[in-house]
PDB file of C-alpha atoms in Angstrom:
ATOM      1  CA  MET A   1     175.900 151.610 168.634  1.00  0.00           C
ATOM      2  CA  GLN A   2     176.665 155.320 168.346  1.00  0.00           C
ATOM      3  CA  ILE A   3     176.420 156.645 164.809  1.00  0.00           C
ATOM      4  CA  ALA A   4     176.968 160.017 163.141  1.00  0.00           C
ATOM      5  CA  VAL A   5     175.145 161.032 159.964  1.00  0.00           C
ATOM      6  CA  VAL A   6     176.963 163.602 157.830  1.00  0.00           C
ATOM      7  CA  PRO A   7     175.151 164.981 154.745  1.00  0.00           C
ATOM      8  CA  ALA A   8     177.536 166.381 152.144  1.00  0.00           C
ATOM      9  CA  GLN A   9     177.101 167.914 148.701  1.00  0.00           C
ATOM     10  CA  ASN A  10     180.074 169.482 146.904  1.00  0.00           C
ATOM     11  CA  GLU A  11     182.139 169.639 150.093  1.00  0.00           C
ATOM     12  CA  GLU A  12     185.489 168.440 148.731  1.00  0.00           C
ATOM     13  CA  LYS A  13     187.347 171.205 150.580  1.00  0.00           C
ATOM     14  CA  ARG A  14     185.755 170.534 153.954  1.00  0.00           C
ATOM     15  CA  ILE A  15     184.530 166.958 154.248  1.00  0.00           C
ATOM     16  CA  GLN A  16     187.844 165.416 155.311  1.00  0.00           C
ATOM     17  CA  THR A  17     188.260 167.948 158.118  1.00  0.00           C
ATOM     18  CA  VAL A  18     184.739 167.191 159.342  1.00  0.00           C
ATOM     19  CA  LEU A  19     185.152 163.418 159.234  1.00  0.00           C
ATOM     20  CA  ILE A  20     188.600 163.396 160.817  1.00  0.00           C
ATOM     21  CA  ASN A  21     187.241 165.539 163.655  1.00  0.00           C
ATOM     22  CA  LEU A  22     184.413 163.062 164.169  1.00  0.00           C
ATOM     23  CA  LEU A  23     186.797 160.097 164.188  1.00  0.00           C
ATOM     24  CA  SER A  24     188.184 161.333 167.504  1.00  0.00           C
ATOM     25  CA  LEU A  25     184.776 160.821 169.135  1.00  0.00           C
ATOM     26  CA  PRO A  26     183.465 157.537 170.605  1.00  0.00           C
ATOM     27  CA  LEU A  27     181.446 156.724 167.490  1.00  0.00           C
ATOM     28  CA  ASP A  28     181.022 153.237 166.073  1.00  0.00           C
ATOM     29  CA  LYS A  29     180.125 154.376 162.568  1.00  0.00           C
ATOM     30  CA  ILE A  30     180.094 157.626 160.577  1.00  0.00           C
ATOM     31  CA  VAL A  31     177.667 157.591 157.652  1.00  0.00           C
ATOM     32  CA  ALA A  32     178.462 160.235 155.040  1.00  0.00           C
ATOM     33  CA  VAL A  33     175.446 160.775 152.774  1.00  0.00           C
ATOM     34  CA  ILE A  34     176.766 162.177 149.499  1.00  0.00           C
ATOM     35  CA  ASN A  35     174.214 163.378 146.993  1.00  0.00           C
ATOM     36  CA  GLY A  36     174.325 165.098 143.649  1.00  0.00           C
ATOM     37  CA  SER A  37     177.951 166.125 144.120  1.00  0.00           C
ATOM     38  CA  GLU A  38     179.755 167.428 141.071  1.00  0.00           C
ATOM     39  CA  ASP A  39     183.173 167.654 142.711  1.00  0.00           C
ATOM     40  CA  GLN A  40     185.514 165.227 144.518  1.00  0.00           C
ATOM     41  CA  THR A  41     183.503 164.837 147.731  1.00  0.00           C
ATOM     42  CA  LEU A  42     183.148 161.059 147.389  1.00  0.00           C
ATOM     43  CA  GLU A  43     186.815 160.628 146.538  1.00  0.00           C
ATOM     44  CA  ARG A  44     187.835 162.632 149.606  1.00  0.00           C
ATOM     45  CA  VAL A  45     185.621 160.500 151.855  1.00  0.00           C
ATOM     46  CA  LEU A  46     186.937 157.211 150.490  1.00  0.00           C
ATOM     47  CA  ALA A  47     190.530 158.463 150.619  1.00  0.00           C
ATOM     48  CA  ILE A  48     190.421 158.619 154.419  1.00  0.00           C
ATOM     49  CA  GLY A  49     190.291 154.831 154.380  1.00  0.00           C
ATOM     50  CA  ASN A  50     188.909 154.385 157.871  1.00  0.00           C
ATOM     51  CA  PRO A  51     186.558 151.401 158.345  1.00  0.00           C
ATOM     52  CA  LYS A  52     184.361 153.464 160.657  1.00  0.00           C
ATOM     53  CA  ILE A  53     183.418 155.713 157.745  1.00  0.00           C
ATOM     54  CA  GLU A  54     180.720 154.569 155.351  1.00  0.00           C
ATOM     55  CA  ALA A  55     179.739 156.533 152.264  1.00  0.00           C
ATOM     56  CA  LEU A  56     176.193 156.383 150.923  1.00  0.00           C
ATOM     57  CA  TYR A  57     176.353 157.713 147.391  1.00  0.00           C
ATOM     58  CA  PHE A  58     173.433 159.116 145.416  1.00  0.00           C
ATOM     59  CA  GLN A  59     173.999 160.512 141.960  1.00  0.00           C
ATOM     60  CA  GLU A  60     170.630 162.282 142.022  1.00  0.00           C
ATOM     61  CA  LYS A  61     170.275 165.436 144.097  1.00  0.00           C
ATOM     62  CA  LEU A  62     168.320 164.858 147.291  1.00  0.00           C
ATOM     63  CA  GLY A  63     167.804 168.449 148.372  1.00  0.00           C
ATOM     64  CA  LEU A  64     168.172 170.141 151.739  1.00  0.00           C
ATOM     65  CA  ASP A  65     167.770 167.891 154.822  1.00  0.00           C
ATOM     66  CA  VAL A  66     166.618 164.832 152.873  1.00  0.00           C
ATOM     67  CA  PRO A  67     170.047 163.165 153.393  1.00  0.00           C
ATOM     68  CA  ARG A  68     169.527 163.255 157.172  1.00  0.00           C
ATOM     69  CA  ALA A  69     166.368 161.164 156.797  1.00  0.00           C
ATOM     70  CA  ILE A  70     168.200 158.670 154.597  1.00  0.00           C
ATOM     71  CA  GLY A  71     171.128 158.582 157.007  1.00  0.00           C
ATOM     72  CA  ALA A  72     168.716 157.902 159.866  1.00  0.00           C
ATOM     73  CA  LYS A  73     167.303 154.914 157.978  1.00  0.00           C
ATOM     74  CA  ARG A  74     170.807 153.547 157.544  1.00  0.00           C
ATOM     75  CA  ALA A  75     171.502 154.147 161.235  1.00  0.00           C
ATOM     76  CA  LEU A  76     168.473 152.059 162.177  1.00  0.00           C
ATOM     77  CA  GLU A  77     169.691 149.303 159.853  1.00  0.00           C
ATOM     78  CA  LEU A  78     172.976 149.387 161.783  1.00  0.00           C
ATOM     79  CA  ASP A  79     171.050 149.102 165.081  1.00  0.00           C
ATOM     80  CA  ALA A  80     171.886 152.598 166.330  1.00  0.00           C
ATOM     81  CA  ASP A  81     171.257 153.523 169.960  1.00  0.00           C
ATOM     82  CA  LEU A  82     171.668 157.191 169.087  1.00  0.00           C
ATOM     83  CA  VAL A  83     172.431 159.284 166.027  1.00  0.00           C
ATOM     84  CA  LEU A  84     174.460 162.477 165.865  1.00  0.00           C
ATOM     85  CA  PHE A  85     173.526 164.725 162.939  1.00  0.00           C
ATOM     86  CA  HIS A  86     176.427 166.894 161.796  1.00  0.00           C
ATOM     87  CA  ASP A  87     176.540 168.959 158.591  1.00  0.00           C
ATOM     88  CA  GLY A  88     179.323 168.199 156.141  1.00  0.00           C
ATOM     89  CA  ASP A  89     180.539 171.804 156.016  1.00  0.00           C
ATOM     90  CA  MET A  90     180.908 172.488 159.751  1.00  0.00           C
ATOM     91  CA  VAL A  91     184.684 172.572 160.239  1.00  0.00           C
ATOM     92  CA  GLY A  92     184.689 174.258 163.635  1.00  0.00           C
ATOM     93  CA  HIS A  93     186.441 172.491 166.502  1.00  0.00           C
ATOM     94  CA  PHE A  94     183.738 171.747 169.063  1.00  0.00           C
ATOM     95  CA  ASN A  95     184.125 168.056 169.828  1.00  0.00           C
ATOM     96  CA  ASN A  96     183.567 168.659 173.535  1.00  0.00           C
ATOM     97  CA  ASN A  97     180.158 170.051 172.634  1.00  0.00           C
ATOM     98  CA  LEU A  98     179.400 166.978 170.552  1.00  0.00           C
ATOM     99  CA  LEU A  99     180.279 164.823 173.550  1.00  0.00           C
ATOM    100  CA  GLU A 100     177.810 166.865 175.601  1.00  0.00           C
ATOM    101  CA  LEU A 101     175.091 166.193 173.025  1.00  0.00           C
ATOM    102  CA  ILE A 102     175.797 162.464 173.117  1.00  0.00           C
ATOM    103  CA  GLU A 103     175.821 162.500 176.910  1.00  0.00           C
ATOM    104  CA  GLY A 104     172.511 164.363 176.911  1.00  0.00           C
ATOM    105  CA  VAL A 105     170.849 161.424 175.175  1.00  0.00           C
ATOM    106  CA  LYS A 106     172.617 158.916 177.399  1.00  0.00           C
ATOM    107  CA  GLN A 107     171.207 160.804 180.389  1.00  0.00           C
ATOM    108  CA  GLY A 108     167.644 160.511 179.113  1.00  0.00           C
ATOM    109  CA  LEU A 109     167.005 163.074 176.379  1.00  0.00           C
ATOM    110  CA  ASP A 110     165.407 161.844 173.175  1.00  0.00           C
ATOM    111  CA  VAL A 111     166.310 165.012 171.282  1.00  0.00           C
ATOM    112  CA  ALA A 112     169.491 166.801 172.390  1.00  0.00           C
ATOM    113  CA  LEU A 113     169.815 170.229 170.776  1.00  0.00           C
ATOM    114  CA  THR A 114     172.510 172.868 170.390  1.00  0.00           C
ATOM    115  CA  ASP A 115     171.810 176.479 171.341  1.00  0.00           C
ATOM    116  CA  CYS A 116     173.498 178.397 168.516  1.00  0.00           C
ATOM    117  CA  TYR A 117     172.255 181.815 169.632  1.00  0.00           C
ATOM    118  CA  PRO A 118     172.932 182.099 173.379  1.00  0.00           C
ATOM    119  CA  VAL A 119     173.103 185.844 172.673  1.00  0.00           C
ATOM    120  CA  PRO A 120     170.738 186.883 169.836  1.00  0.00           C
ATOM    121  CA  PRO A 121     172.469 189.100 167.249  1.00  0.00           C
ATOM    122  CA  GLN A 122     171.721 192.785 167.009  1.00  0.00           C
ATOM    123  CA  ASN A 123     170.683 194.704 163.882  1.00  0.00           C
ATOM    124  CA  ASN A 124     170.473 191.681 161.572  1.00  0.00           C
ATOM    125  CA  ALA A 125     167.020 191.705 160.029  1.00  0.00           C
ATOM    126  CA  LEU A 126     167.382 188.355 158.270  1.00  0.00           C
ATOM    127  CA  VAL A 127     168.545 186.494 161.360  1.00  0.00           C
ATOM    128  CA  ASN A 128     165.881 188.220 163.452  1.00  0.00           C
ATOM    129  CA  GLU A 129     163.236 186.987 161.002  1.00  0.00           C
ATOM    130  CA  LEU A 130     164.573 183.456 161.364  1.00  0.00           C
ATOM    131  CA  LEU A 131     164.674 183.581 165.150  1.00  0.00           C
ATOM    132  CA  ALA A 132     161.154 185.001 165.299  1.00  0.00           C
ATOM    133  CA  CYS A 133     159.869 181.943 163.405  1.00  0.00           C
ATOM    134  CA  ARG A 134     161.755 179.577 165.673  1.00  0.00           C
ATOM    135  CA  LYS A 135     160.465 181.408 168.724  1.00  0.00           C
ATOM    136  CA  MET A 136     156.901 181.143 167.427  1.00  0.00           C
ATOM    137  CA  LEU A 137     157.221 177.370 167.033  1.00  0.00           C
ATOM    138  CA  ASN A 138     158.696 176.840 170.486  1.00  0.00           C
ATOM    139  CA  GLU A 139     156.002 179.049 171.998  1.00  0.00           C
ATOM    140  CA  LYS A 140     153.262 177.029 170.290  1.00  0.00           C
ATOM    141  CA  LEU A 141     154.814 173.843 171.670  1.00  0.00           C
ATOM    142  CA  ASP A 142     155.020 175.443 175.149  1.00  0.00           C
ATOM    143  CA  TRP A 143     158.768 174.801 175.116  1.00  0.00           C
ATOM    144  CA  LEU A 144     160.103 178.325 174.836  1.00  0.00           C
ATOM    145  CA  GLY A 145     161.246 178.254 178.455  1.00  0.00           C
ATOM    146  CA  GLN A 146     163.334 175.122 178.060  1.00  0.00           C
ATOM    147  CA  LEU A 147     164.447 175.470 174.445  1.00  0.00           C
ATOM    148  CA  GLY A 148     164.639 179.202 173.872  1.00  0.00           C
ATOM    149  CA  LEU A 149     165.395 179.628 170.169  1.00  0.00           C
ATOM    150  CA  ALA A 150     167.004 176.210 169.641  1.00  0.00           C
ATOM    151  CA  ASN A 151     165.852 174.178 166.664  1.00  0.00           C
ATOM    152  CA  PRO A 152     167.139 170.980 164.968  1.00  0.00           C
ATOM    153  CA  SER A 153     167.517 172.924 161.708  1.00  0.00           C
ATOM    154  CA  HIS A 154     170.588 174.620 163.143  1.00  0.00           C
ATOM    155  CA  GLY A 155     173.655 173.073 164.667  1.00  0.00           C
ATOM    156  CA  PRO A 156     174.554 169.475 165.499  1.00  0.00           C
ATOM    157  CA  HIS A 157     171.988 167.477 167.443  1.00  0.00           C
ATOM    158  CA  VAL A 158     171.411 163.916 168.612  1.00  0.00           C
ATOM    159  CA  LEU A 159     168.323 161.694 168.483  1.00  0.00           C
ATOM    160  CA  SER A 160     167.768 158.655 170.652  1.00  0.00           C
ATOM    161  CA  ARG A 161     166.684 155.269 169.349  1.00  0.00           C
ATOM    162  CA  LYS A 162     163.239 155.967 170.801  1.00  0.00           C
ATOM    163  CA  ALA A 163     162.998 159.188 168.797  1.00  0.00           C
ATOM    164  CA  LEU A 164     164.089 157.415 165.622  1.00  0.00           C
ATOM    165  CA  TYR A 165     161.348 154.833 166.045  1.00  0.00           C
ATOM    166  CA  THR A 166     158.718 157.396 167.106  1.00  0.00           C
ATOM    167  CA  ILE A 167     159.210 160.077 164.456  1.00  0.00           C
ATOM    168  CA  PRO A 168     158.577 158.897 160.877  1.00  0.00           C
ATOM    169  CA  LEU A 169     161.850 158.930 158.969  1.00  0.00           C
ATOM    170  CA  TYR A 170     160.175 160.883 156.196  1.00  0.00           C
ATOM    171  CA  GLU A 171     159.572 163.785 158.595  1.00  0.00           C
ATOM    172  CA  LEU A 172     163.273 164.195 159.403  1.00  0.00           C
ATOM    173  CA  ALA A 173     163.608 165.948 156.049  1.00  0.00           C
ATOM    174  CA  VAL A 174     161.737 168.896 157.625  1.00  0.00           C
ATOM    175  CA  PRO A 175     163.716 169.265 160.880  1.00  0.00           C
ATOM    176  CA  PRO A 176     161.250 171.400 162.924  1.00  0.00           C
ATOM    177  CA  MET A 177     158.789 168.524 162.545  1.00  0.00           C
ATOM    178  CA  ILE A 178     161.027 166.660 164.992  1.00  0.00           C
ATOM    179  CA  LEU A 179     159.907 169.064 167.702  1.00  0.00           C
ATOM    180  CA  ALA A 180     156.224 168.796 166.788  1.00  0.00           C
ATOM    181  CA  TYR A 181     156.317 164.997 166.922  1.00  0.00           C
ATOM    182  CA  ALA A 182     158.367 165.056 170.104  1.00  0.00           C
ATOM    183  CA  ARG A 183     155.766 167.263 171.800  1.00  0.00           C
ATOM    184  CA  LEU A 184     152.843 165.132 170.624  1.00  0.00           C
ATOM    185  CA  TYR A 185     154.477 161.868 171.711  1.00  0.00           C
ATOM    186  CA  ASN A 186     155.975 163.107 174.982  1.00  0.00           C
ATOM    187  CA  LEU A 187     159.596 162.686 173.989  1.00  0.00           C
ATOM    188  CA  LYS A 188     162.190 164.352 176.171  1.00  0.00           C
ATOM    189  CA  VAL A 189     163.760 167.371 174.471  1.00  0.00           C
ATOM    190  CA  GLY A 190     166.378 169.739 175.792  1.00  0.00           C
ATOM    191  CA  ILE A 191     169.431 171.874 175.096  1.00  0.00           C
ATOM    192  CA  ALA A 192     172.562 169.847 175.805  1.00  0.00           C
ATOM    193  CA  THR A 193     175.233 172.323 174.687  1.00  0.00           C
ATOM    194  CA  GLN A 194     175.932 175.811 173.342  1.00  0.00           C
ATOM    195  CA  ILE A 195     177.908 176.572 170.193  1.00  0.00           C
ATOM    196  CA  PRO A 196     177.598 180.164 168.979  1.00  0.00           C
ATOM    197  CA  HIS A 197     176.752 180.196 165.280  1.00  0.00           C
ATOM    198  CA  GLN A 198     180.039 181.795 164.247  1.00  0.00           C
ATOM    199  CA  GLU A 199     181.964 178.911 165.863  1.00  0.00           C
ATOM    200  CA  LEU A 200     180.291 176.224 163.745  1.00  0.00           C
ATOM    201  CA  GLY A 201     182.616 177.003 160.849  1.00  0.00           C
ATOM    202  CA  SER A 202     179.860 176.628 158.275  1.00  0.00           C
ATOM    203  CA  SER A 203     180.370 177.705 154.679  1.00  0.00           C
ATOM    204  CA  ILE A 204     179.596 181.314 153.788  1.00  0.00           C
ATOM    205  CA  ARG A 205     177.543 181.184 150.592  1.00  0.00           C
ATOM    206  CA  GLY A 206     176.195 184.670 150.046  1.00  0.00           C
ATOM    207  CA  VAL A 207     173.073 186.689 150.725  1.00  0.00           C
ATOM    208  CA  LEU A 208     170.768 184.868 148.296  1.00  0.00           C
ATOM    209  CA  HIS A 209     171.552 181.514 149.904  1.00  0.00           C
ATOM    210  CA  ALA A 210     171.020 182.993 153.368  1.00  0.00           C
ATOM    211  CA  GLU A 211     167.629 184.372 152.349  1.00  0.00           C
ATOM    212  CA  LYS A 212     166.530 181.032 150.924  1.00  0.00           C
ATOM    213  CA  ILE A 213     167.712 179.174 154.027  1.00  0.00           C
ATOM    214  CA  VAL A 214     165.775 181.557 156.269  1.00  0.00           C
ATOM    215  CA  HIS A 215     162.617 181.166 154.191  1.00  0.00           C
ATOM    216  CA  THR A 216     163.065 177.391 154.192  1.00  0.00           C
ATOM    217  CA  ILE A 217     163.389 177.140 157.957  1.00  0.00           C
ATOM    218  CA  CYS A 218     160.584 179.628 158.585  1.00  0.00           C
ATOM    219  CA  GLY A 219     158.329 177.634 156.278  1.00  0.00           C
ATOM    220  CA  ASP A 220     159.359 174.460 158.094  1.00  0.00           C
ATOM    221  CA  CYS A 221     158.410 176.053 161.413  1.00  0.00           C
ATOM    222  CA  PHE A 222     154.996 177.142 160.110  1.00  0.00           C
ATOM    223  CA  GLU A 223     154.428 173.653 158.715  1.00  0.00           C
ATOM    224  CA  ALA A 224     155.310 172.120 162.076  1.00  0.00           C
ATOM    225  CA  ILE A 225     152.939 174.511 163.857  1.00  0.00           C
ATOM    226  CA  SER A 226     150.030 173.686 161.553  1.00  0.00           C
ATOM    227  CA  PHE A 227     150.690 169.956 162.000  1.00  0.00           C
ATOM    228  CA  PHE A 228     150.897 170.283 165.773  1.00  0.00           C
ATOM    229  CA  GLU A 229     147.632 172.213 165.873  1.00  0.00           C
ATOM    230  CA  GLY A 230     145.880 169.602 163.760  1.00  0.00           C
ATOM    231  CA  ARG A 231     145.390 171.880 160.773  1.00  0.00           C
ATOM    232  CA  HIS A 232     146.123 171.308 157.103  1.00  0.00           C
ATOM    233  CA  ARG A 233     149.899 171.474 156.792  1.00  0.00           C
ATOM    234  CA  SER A 234     150.864 174.870 155.445  1.00  0.00           C
ATOM    235  CA  ARG A 235     154.007 176.934 154.973  1.00  0.00           C
ATOM    236  CA  LYS A 236     152.049 180.179 154.750  1.00  0.00           C
ATOM    237  CA  TYR A 237     152.130 182.981 157.281  1.00  0.00           C
ATOM    238  CA  ASP A 238     150.697 186.470 157.042  1.00  0.00           C
ATOM    239  CA  GLY A 239     149.972 186.052 153.342  1.00  0.00           C
ATOM    240  CA  THR A 240     153.436 184.759 152.409  1.00  0.00           C
ATOM    241  CA  ASN A 241     154.221 181.199 151.347  1.00  0.00           C
ATOM    242  CA  PHE A 242     157.684 180.401 152.704  1.00  0.00           C
ATOM    243  CA  THR A 243     159.246 177.970 150.247  1.00  0.00           C
ATOM    244  CA  GLY A 244     162.982 178.669 150.018  1.00  0.00           C
ATOM    245  CA  TYR A 245     164.713 175.378 149.234  1.00  0.00           C
ATOM    246  CA  HIS A 246     161.685 173.298 150.171  1.00  0.00           C
ATOM    247  CA  LYS A 247     160.636 172.773 146.566  1.00  0.00           C
ATOM    248  CA  ASP A 248     164.046 171.221 145.849  1.00  0.00           C
ATOM    249  CA  ARG A 249     163.652 168.508 148.497  1.00  0.00           C
ATOM    250  CA  ASN A 250     163.438 165.231 146.630  1.00  0.00           C
ATOM    251  CA  PHE A 251     160.548 163.654 148.515  1.00  0.00           C
ATOM    252  CA  ARG A 252     159.836 161.262 145.646  1.00  0.00           C
ATOM    253  CA  LEU A 253     163.261 159.667 145.932  1.00  0.00           C
ATOM    254  CA  LEU A 254     163.095 159.801 149.717  1.00  0.00           C
ATOM    255  CA  LYS A 255     159.885 157.754 149.742  1.00  0.00           C
ATOM    256  CA  GLU A 256     161.446 155.194 147.430  1.00  0.00           C
ATOM    257  CA  ILE A 257     164.556 154.886 149.566  1.00  0.00           C
ATOM    258  CA  ILE A 258     162.695 154.622 152.866  1.00  0.00           C
ATOM    259  CA  ALA A 259     160.551 151.838 151.380  1.00  0.00           C
ATOM    260  CA  ARG A 260     163.637 149.748 150.554  1.00  0.00           C
ATOM    261  CA  ASP A 261     164.574 146.818 152.756  1.00  0.00           C
ATOM    262  CA  SER A 262     168.206 147.900 152.835  1.00  0.00           C
ATOM    263  CA  LEU A 263     170.512 150.689 151.688  1.00  0.00           C
ATOM    264  CA  GLU A 264     173.446 148.362 151.081  1.00  0.00           C
ATOM    265  CA  ASP A 265     173.237 149.032 147.333  1.00  0.00           C
ATOM    266  CA  PHE A 266     174.144 152.675 147.963  1.00  0.00           C
ATOM    267  CA  VAL A 267     177.246 151.978 150.048  1.00  0.00           C
ATOM    268  CA  ALA A 268     180.217 153.117 147.964  1.00  0.00           C
ATOM    269  CA  CYS A 269     183.303 150.984 148.561  1.00  0.00           C
ATOM    270  CA  SER A 270     184.920 152.306 145.391  1.00  0.00           C
ATOM    271  CA  LEU A 271     184.109 154.988 142.890  1.00  0.00           C
ATOM    272  CA  PRO A 272     180.924 154.283 140.922  1.00  0.00           C
ATOM    273  CA  PRO A 273     181.642 153.734 137.203  1.00  0.00           C
ATOM    274  CA  PHE A 274     179.634 156.834 136.290  1.00  0.00           C
ATOM    275  CA  HIS A 275     181.601 159.033 138.687  1.00  0.00           C
ATOM    276  CA  VAL A 276     184.681 160.091 136.754  1.00  0.00           C
TER     277      VAL A 276
END
């Protein structure tokens, strides 16, 4: 069973393009995790009317990356052999790259990553800050040679069934933790494809959003490093506490959902009565 997990919040203008692109791939199920949306995202998903697409609907906001953990739980319920994680705003046409990611897991990788910066950008201080944090993590894991600057926070990636059973679902809400767990438990990790960042087709949301994303991912990397080194988990580095969107991650709800026997109650076959 090959499954894609697609988190989406307020993506009414993009979600159909993303899902229709994914329908052309050899996937058995596409799980769209819709949370806290105030637009027509759910309606657009249901309007496609393809039985391969399943919508998990949450009225409450889950926060950044939490939907991937919930989608992974649903994938395990569906007996997934592998899971492709694909953001709900990435409208670029790179299906051949997605096939390479899937093939990477079929050929033995447990974590198949995308290299989104085959050529690091010049004169972009914010991106350079981000890449420095990612480099630091991969150096600490002794994987800089094989992974370069790749990180599961950025770009589509695929996890094997073994990875899904090895890495606690809760930790998928902090993507760099995937690498820390993979290193500790000897999972096979590698770059399976290259998609330059500008070809992902992600939404452009302004400087403030970019700054918060960078601080979120940097904090995630520092947290993964402290965990890997056996220290108290911390998002601090050089006197700065890197929070970004981390404080908005709904870990309370995530714990409740992971503890459930099934997510069937969240599968939206029609519009919920409170969603007008």
